[in-house]
mmCIF file of C-alpha atoms in Angstrom:
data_model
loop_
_atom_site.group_PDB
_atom_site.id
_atom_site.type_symbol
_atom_site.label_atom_id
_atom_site.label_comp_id
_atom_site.label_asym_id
_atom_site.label_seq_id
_atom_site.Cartn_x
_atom_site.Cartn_y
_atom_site.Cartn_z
ATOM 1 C CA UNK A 28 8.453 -5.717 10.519
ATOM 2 C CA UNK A 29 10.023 -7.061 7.479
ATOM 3 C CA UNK A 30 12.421 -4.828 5.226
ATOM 4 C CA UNK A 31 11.861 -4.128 1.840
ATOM 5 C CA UNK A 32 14.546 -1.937 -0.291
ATOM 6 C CA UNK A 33 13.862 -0.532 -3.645
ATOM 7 C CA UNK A 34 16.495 1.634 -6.121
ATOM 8 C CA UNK A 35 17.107 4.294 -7.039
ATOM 9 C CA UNK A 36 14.268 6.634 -4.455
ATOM 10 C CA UNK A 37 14.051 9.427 -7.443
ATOM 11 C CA UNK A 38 15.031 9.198 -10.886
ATOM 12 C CA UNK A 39 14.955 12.111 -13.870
ATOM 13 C CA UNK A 40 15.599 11.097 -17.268
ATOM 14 C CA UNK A 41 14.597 12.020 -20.845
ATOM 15 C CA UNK A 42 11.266 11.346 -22.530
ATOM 16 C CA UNK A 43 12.246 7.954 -24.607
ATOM 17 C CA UNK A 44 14.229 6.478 -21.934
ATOM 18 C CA UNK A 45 14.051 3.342 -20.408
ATOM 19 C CA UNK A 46 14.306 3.350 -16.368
ATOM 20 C CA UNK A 47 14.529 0.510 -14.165
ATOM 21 C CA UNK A 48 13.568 0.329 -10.318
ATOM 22 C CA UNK A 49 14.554 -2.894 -8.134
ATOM 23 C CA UNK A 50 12.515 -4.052 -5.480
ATOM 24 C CA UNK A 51 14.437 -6.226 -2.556
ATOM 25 C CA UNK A 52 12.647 -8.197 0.067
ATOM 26 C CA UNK A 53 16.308 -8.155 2.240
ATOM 27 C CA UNK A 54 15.418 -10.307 5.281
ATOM 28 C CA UNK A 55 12.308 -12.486 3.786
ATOM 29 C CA UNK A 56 11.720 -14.697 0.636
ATOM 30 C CA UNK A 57 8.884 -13.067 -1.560
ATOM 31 C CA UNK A 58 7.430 -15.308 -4.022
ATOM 32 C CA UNK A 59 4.983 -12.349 -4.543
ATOM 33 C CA UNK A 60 5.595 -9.045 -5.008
ATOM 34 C CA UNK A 61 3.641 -6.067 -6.508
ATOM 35 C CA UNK A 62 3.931 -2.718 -8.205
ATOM 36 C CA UNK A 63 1.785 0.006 -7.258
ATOM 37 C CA UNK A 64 1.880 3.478 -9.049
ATOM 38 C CA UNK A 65 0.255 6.902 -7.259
ATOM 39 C CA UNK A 66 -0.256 10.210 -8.938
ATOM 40 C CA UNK A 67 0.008 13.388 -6.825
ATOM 41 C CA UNK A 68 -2.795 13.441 -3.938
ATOM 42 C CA UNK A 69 -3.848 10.214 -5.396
ATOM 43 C CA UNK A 70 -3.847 6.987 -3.854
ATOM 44 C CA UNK A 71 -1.932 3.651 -4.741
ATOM 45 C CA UNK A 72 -3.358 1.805 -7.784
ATOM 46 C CA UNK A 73 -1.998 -1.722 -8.707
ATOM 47 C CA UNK A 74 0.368 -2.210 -11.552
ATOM 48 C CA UNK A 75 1.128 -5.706 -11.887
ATOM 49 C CA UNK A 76 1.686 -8.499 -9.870
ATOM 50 C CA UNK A 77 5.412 -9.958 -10.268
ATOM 51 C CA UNK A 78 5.729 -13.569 -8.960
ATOM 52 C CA UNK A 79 8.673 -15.471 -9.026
ATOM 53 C CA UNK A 80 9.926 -17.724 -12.322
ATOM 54 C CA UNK A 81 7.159 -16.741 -14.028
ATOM 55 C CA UNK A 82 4.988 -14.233 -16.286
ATOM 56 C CA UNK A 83 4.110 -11.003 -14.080
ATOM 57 C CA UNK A 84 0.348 -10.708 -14.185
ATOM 58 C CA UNK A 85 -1.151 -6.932 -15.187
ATOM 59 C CA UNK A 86 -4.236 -4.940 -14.153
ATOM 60 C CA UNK A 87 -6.322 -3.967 -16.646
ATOM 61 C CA UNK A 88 -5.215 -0.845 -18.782
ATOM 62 C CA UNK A 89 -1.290 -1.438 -17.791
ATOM 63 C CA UNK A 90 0.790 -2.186 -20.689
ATOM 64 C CA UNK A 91 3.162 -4.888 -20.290
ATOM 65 C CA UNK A 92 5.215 -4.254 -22.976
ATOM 66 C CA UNK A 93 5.714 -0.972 -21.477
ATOM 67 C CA UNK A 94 6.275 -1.760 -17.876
ATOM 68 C CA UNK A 95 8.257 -5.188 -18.182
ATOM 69 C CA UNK A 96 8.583 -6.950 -14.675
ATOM 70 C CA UNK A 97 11.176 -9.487 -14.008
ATOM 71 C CA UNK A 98 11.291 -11.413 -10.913
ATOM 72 C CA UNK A 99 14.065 -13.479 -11.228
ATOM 73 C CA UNK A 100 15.311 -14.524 -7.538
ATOM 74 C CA UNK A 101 13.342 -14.979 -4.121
ATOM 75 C CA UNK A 102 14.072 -11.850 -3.127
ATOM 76 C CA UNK A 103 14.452 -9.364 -6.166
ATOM 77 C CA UNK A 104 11.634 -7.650 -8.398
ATOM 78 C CA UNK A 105 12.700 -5.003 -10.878
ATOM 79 C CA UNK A 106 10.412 -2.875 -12.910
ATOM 80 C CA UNK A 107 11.687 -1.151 -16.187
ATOM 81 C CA UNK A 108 9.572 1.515 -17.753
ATOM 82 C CA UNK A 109 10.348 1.567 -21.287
ATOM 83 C CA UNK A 110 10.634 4.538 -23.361
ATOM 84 C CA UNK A 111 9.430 6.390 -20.702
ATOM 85 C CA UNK A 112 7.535 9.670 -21.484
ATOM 86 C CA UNK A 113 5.963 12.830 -19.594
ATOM 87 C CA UNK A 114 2.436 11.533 -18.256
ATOM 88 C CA UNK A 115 4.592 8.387 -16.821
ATOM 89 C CA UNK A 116 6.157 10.613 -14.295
ATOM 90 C CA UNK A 117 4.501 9.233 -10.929
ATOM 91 C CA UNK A 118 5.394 7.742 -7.498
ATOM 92 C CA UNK A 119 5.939 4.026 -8.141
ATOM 93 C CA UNK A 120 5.983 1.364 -5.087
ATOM 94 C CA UNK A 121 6.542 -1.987 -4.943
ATOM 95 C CA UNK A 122 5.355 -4.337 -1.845
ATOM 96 C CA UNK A 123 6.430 -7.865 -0.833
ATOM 97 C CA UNK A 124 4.097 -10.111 0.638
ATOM 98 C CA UNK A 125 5.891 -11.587 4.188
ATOM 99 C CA UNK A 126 4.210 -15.199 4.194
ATOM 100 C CA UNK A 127 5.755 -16.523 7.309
ATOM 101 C CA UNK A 128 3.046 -14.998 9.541
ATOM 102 C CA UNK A 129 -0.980 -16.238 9.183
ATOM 103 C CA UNK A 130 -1.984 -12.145 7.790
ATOM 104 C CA UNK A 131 1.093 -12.721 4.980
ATOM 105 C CA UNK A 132 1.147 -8.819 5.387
ATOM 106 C CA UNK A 133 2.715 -6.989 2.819
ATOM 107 C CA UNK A 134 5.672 -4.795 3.187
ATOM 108 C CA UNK A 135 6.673 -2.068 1.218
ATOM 109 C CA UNK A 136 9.291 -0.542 -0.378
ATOM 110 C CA UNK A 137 10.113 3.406 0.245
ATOM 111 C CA UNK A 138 9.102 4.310 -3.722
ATOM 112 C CA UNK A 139 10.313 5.504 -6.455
ATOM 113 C CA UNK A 140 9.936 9.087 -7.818
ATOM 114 C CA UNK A 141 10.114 9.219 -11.519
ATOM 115 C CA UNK A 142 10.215 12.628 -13.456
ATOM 116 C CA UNK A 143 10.369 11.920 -16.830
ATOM 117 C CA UNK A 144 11.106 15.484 -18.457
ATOM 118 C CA UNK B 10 -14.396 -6.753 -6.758
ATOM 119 C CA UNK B 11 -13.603 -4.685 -3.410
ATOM 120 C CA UNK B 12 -15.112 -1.535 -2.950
ATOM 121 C CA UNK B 13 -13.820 0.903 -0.263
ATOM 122 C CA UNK B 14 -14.686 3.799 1.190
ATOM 123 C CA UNK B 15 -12.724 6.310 3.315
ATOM 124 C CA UNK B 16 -15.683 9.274 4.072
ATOM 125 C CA UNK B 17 -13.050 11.358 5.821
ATOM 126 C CA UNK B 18 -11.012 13.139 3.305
ATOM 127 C CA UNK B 19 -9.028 15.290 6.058
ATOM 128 C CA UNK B 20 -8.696 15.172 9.425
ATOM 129 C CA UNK B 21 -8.020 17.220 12.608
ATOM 130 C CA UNK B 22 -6.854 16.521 16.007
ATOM 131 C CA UNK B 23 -5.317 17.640 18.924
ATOM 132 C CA UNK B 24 -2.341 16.488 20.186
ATOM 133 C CA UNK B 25 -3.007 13.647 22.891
ATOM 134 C CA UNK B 26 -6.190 13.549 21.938
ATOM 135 C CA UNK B 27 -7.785 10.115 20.228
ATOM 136 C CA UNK B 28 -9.204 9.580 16.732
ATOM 137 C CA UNK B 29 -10.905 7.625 14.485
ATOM 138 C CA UNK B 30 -10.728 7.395 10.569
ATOM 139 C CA UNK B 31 -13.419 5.498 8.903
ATOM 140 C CA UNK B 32 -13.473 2.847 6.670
ATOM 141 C CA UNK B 33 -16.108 0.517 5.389
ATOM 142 C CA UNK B 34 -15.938 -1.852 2.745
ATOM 143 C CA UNK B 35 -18.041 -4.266 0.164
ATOM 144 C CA UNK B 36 -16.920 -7.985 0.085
ATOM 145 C CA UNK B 37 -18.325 -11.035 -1.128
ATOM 146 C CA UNK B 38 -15.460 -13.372 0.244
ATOM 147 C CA UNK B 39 -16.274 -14.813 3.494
ATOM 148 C CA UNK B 40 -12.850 -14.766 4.770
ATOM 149 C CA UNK B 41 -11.008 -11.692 4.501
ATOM 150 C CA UNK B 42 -8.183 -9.179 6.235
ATOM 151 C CA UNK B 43 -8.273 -5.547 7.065
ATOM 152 C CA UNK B 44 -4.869 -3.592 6.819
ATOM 153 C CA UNK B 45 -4.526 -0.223 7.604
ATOM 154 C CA UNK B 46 -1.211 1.941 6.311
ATOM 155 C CA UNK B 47 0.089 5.390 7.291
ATOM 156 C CA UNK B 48 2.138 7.063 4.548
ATOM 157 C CA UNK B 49 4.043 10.014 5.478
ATOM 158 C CA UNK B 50 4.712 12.885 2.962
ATOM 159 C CA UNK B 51 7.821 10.538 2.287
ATOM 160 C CA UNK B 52 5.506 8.550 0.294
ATOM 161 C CA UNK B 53 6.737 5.471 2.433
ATOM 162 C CA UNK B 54 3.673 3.174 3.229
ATOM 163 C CA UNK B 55 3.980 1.519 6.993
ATOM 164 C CA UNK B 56 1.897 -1.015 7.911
ATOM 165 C CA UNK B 57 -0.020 -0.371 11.218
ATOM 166 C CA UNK B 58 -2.352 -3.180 11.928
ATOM 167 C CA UNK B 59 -4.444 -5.764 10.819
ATOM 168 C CA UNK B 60 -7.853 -7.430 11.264
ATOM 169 C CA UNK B 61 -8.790 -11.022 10.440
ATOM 170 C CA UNK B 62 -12.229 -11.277 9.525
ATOM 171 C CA UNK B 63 -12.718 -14.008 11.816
ATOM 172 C CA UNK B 64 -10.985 -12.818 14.631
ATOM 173 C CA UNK B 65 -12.979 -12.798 17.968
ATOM 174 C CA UNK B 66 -11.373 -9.606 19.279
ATOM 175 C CA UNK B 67 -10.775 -6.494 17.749
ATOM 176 C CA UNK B 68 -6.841 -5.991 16.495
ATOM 177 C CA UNK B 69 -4.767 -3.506 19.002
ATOM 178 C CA UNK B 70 -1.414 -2.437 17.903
ATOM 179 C CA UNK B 71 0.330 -0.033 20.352
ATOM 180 C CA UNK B 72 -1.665 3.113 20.121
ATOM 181 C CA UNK B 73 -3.613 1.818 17.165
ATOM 182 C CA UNK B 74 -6.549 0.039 17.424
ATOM 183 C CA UNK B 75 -9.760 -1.039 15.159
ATOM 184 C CA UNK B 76 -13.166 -1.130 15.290
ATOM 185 C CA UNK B 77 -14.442 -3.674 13.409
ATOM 186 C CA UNK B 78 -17.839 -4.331 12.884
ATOM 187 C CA UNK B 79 -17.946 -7.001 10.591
ATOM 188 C CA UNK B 80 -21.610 -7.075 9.816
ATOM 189 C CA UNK B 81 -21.462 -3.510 9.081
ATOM 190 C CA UNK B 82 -18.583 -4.285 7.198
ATOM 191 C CA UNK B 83 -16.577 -1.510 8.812
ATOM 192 C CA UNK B 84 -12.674 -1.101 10.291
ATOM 193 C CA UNK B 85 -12.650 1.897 11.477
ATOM 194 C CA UNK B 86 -8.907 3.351 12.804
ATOM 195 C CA UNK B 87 -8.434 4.643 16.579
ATOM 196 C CA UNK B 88 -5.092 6.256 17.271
ATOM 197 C CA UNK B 89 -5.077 7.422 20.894
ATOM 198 C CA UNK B 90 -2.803 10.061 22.629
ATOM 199 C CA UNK B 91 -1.523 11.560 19.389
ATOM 200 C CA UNK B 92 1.336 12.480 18.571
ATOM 201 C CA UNK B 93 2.584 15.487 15.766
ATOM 202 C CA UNK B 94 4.079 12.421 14.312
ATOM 203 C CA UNK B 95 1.113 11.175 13.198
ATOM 204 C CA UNK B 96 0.107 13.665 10.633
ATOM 205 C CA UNK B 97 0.018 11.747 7.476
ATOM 206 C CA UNK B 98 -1.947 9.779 5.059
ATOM 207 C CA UNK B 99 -4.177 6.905 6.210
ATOM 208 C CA UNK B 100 -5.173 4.156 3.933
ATOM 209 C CA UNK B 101 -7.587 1.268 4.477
ATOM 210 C CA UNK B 102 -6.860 -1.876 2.823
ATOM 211 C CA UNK B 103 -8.880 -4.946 2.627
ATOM 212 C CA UNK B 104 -7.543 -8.461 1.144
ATOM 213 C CA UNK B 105 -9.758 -11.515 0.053
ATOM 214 C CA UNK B 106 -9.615 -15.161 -1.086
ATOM 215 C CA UNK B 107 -7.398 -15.676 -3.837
ATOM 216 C CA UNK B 108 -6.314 -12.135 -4.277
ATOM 217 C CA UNK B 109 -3.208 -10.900 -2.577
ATOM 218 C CA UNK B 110 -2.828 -7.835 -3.944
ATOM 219 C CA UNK B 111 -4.068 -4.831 -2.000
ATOM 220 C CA UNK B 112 -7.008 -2.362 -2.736
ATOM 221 C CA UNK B 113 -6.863 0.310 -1.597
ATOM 222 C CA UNK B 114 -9.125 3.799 -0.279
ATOM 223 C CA UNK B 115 -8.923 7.119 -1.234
ATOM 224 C CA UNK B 116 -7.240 7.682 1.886
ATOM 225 C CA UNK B 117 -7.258 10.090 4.769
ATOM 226 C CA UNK B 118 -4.988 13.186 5.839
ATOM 227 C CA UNK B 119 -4.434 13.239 9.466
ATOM 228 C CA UNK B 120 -3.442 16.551 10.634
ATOM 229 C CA UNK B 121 -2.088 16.641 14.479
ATOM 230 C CA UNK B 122 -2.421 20.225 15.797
ATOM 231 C CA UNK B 123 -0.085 21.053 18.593
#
């Protein structure tokens, strides 16, 4: 299947920093690509959904101006969580949707584990 | 909006024995697709297979296999033979018309016993 990178796997930082996560589709074009956050022995909820040269579109109850999304190539998607704090501290994932094949199946990244202390 | 449901919380099995995790769902679209995901304690999420709604036969993947009843509205999971490897999450995963993000069930924790 398709390969999808994403950077850095696990992240600590300060409560009031800002971290950022990249999201690569490496060996297929992704107009479309999403962010998915999951809590502990939770399962994946959708953040946003980051499309290419223009305006990410978020799920209800996400703050943009806290989780800004940039997707500014084919094949790169970064998420920055902005003055991150405690109860932000979650598994984040992105996917990229492969649409070369009929099922455009998604593929996804191996996550992100933010600790935000 | 989707609605699924994943009645099987945790799950045991025997190695090289077969299995089946349950899955139904509620769509209006009329054309949809079925993905099911293992994610390892890793947290990685890898796809396994997938079911067209139309599709005349029922998806096979290796040892993975569905069984899709689509007036039930079900998909459920068959692994066969398995393998300690397997133990994981499961997670069902419908798509529909004009929405290509994934929904997706509360999951289910496969447990291979040797």
């Amino acid at each position: 299947g398709a390969v999808v990178s994403q950077h850095p796997s696990r992240v600590i930082c300060k409560s009031g920093t800002s971290v950022k996560i990249e999201c690569r589709s490496l060996d297929f074009q992704a107009t479309t690509m999403f962010w998915y956050r999951q809590f502990p022995k939770q399962s994946l909820m959708l953040m946003a959904t980051s499309n290419e040269g223009s305006k990410a579109t978020y799920e209800q109850g996400v703050e943009k101006d806290k989780f800004l999304i940039n997707h500014a190539s084919l094949t790169l998607s970064t998420l920055t969580v902005t003055s991150a704090h405690p109860e932000d501290s979650s598994f984040y994932i992105c996917s990229a949707r492969d649409g070369r094949g009929a099922q455009e199946t998604q593929y996804f990244g191996p996550g992100t584990r933010l600790l935000v202390l | 909006a989707q609605k699924i449901t994943q009645t099987q919380p945790g799950m045991f099995v025997q190695e090289k024995e077969a299995v089946t995790l349950d899955c139904t769902y509620d769509t209006s679209d009329p054309s949809y697709g079925l993905f099911w995901y293992k994610q390892p304690s890793s947290g990685e999420m890898i796809f396994l297979i997938y079911q067209g709604s139309y599709d005349q036969q029922n998806a096979t993947e290796g040892r993975y296999s569905l069984n899709f009843q689509k007036a039930r509205k079900s998909a459920n999971l068959v692994i066969s033979a398995s393998q300690l490897g397997d133990s994981a999450m499961y997670f069902c995963a419908p798509t529909g018309t004009g929405r290509r993000a994934l929904t997706f069930g509360s999951g289910t924790r496969l447990q291979v016993q040797p």
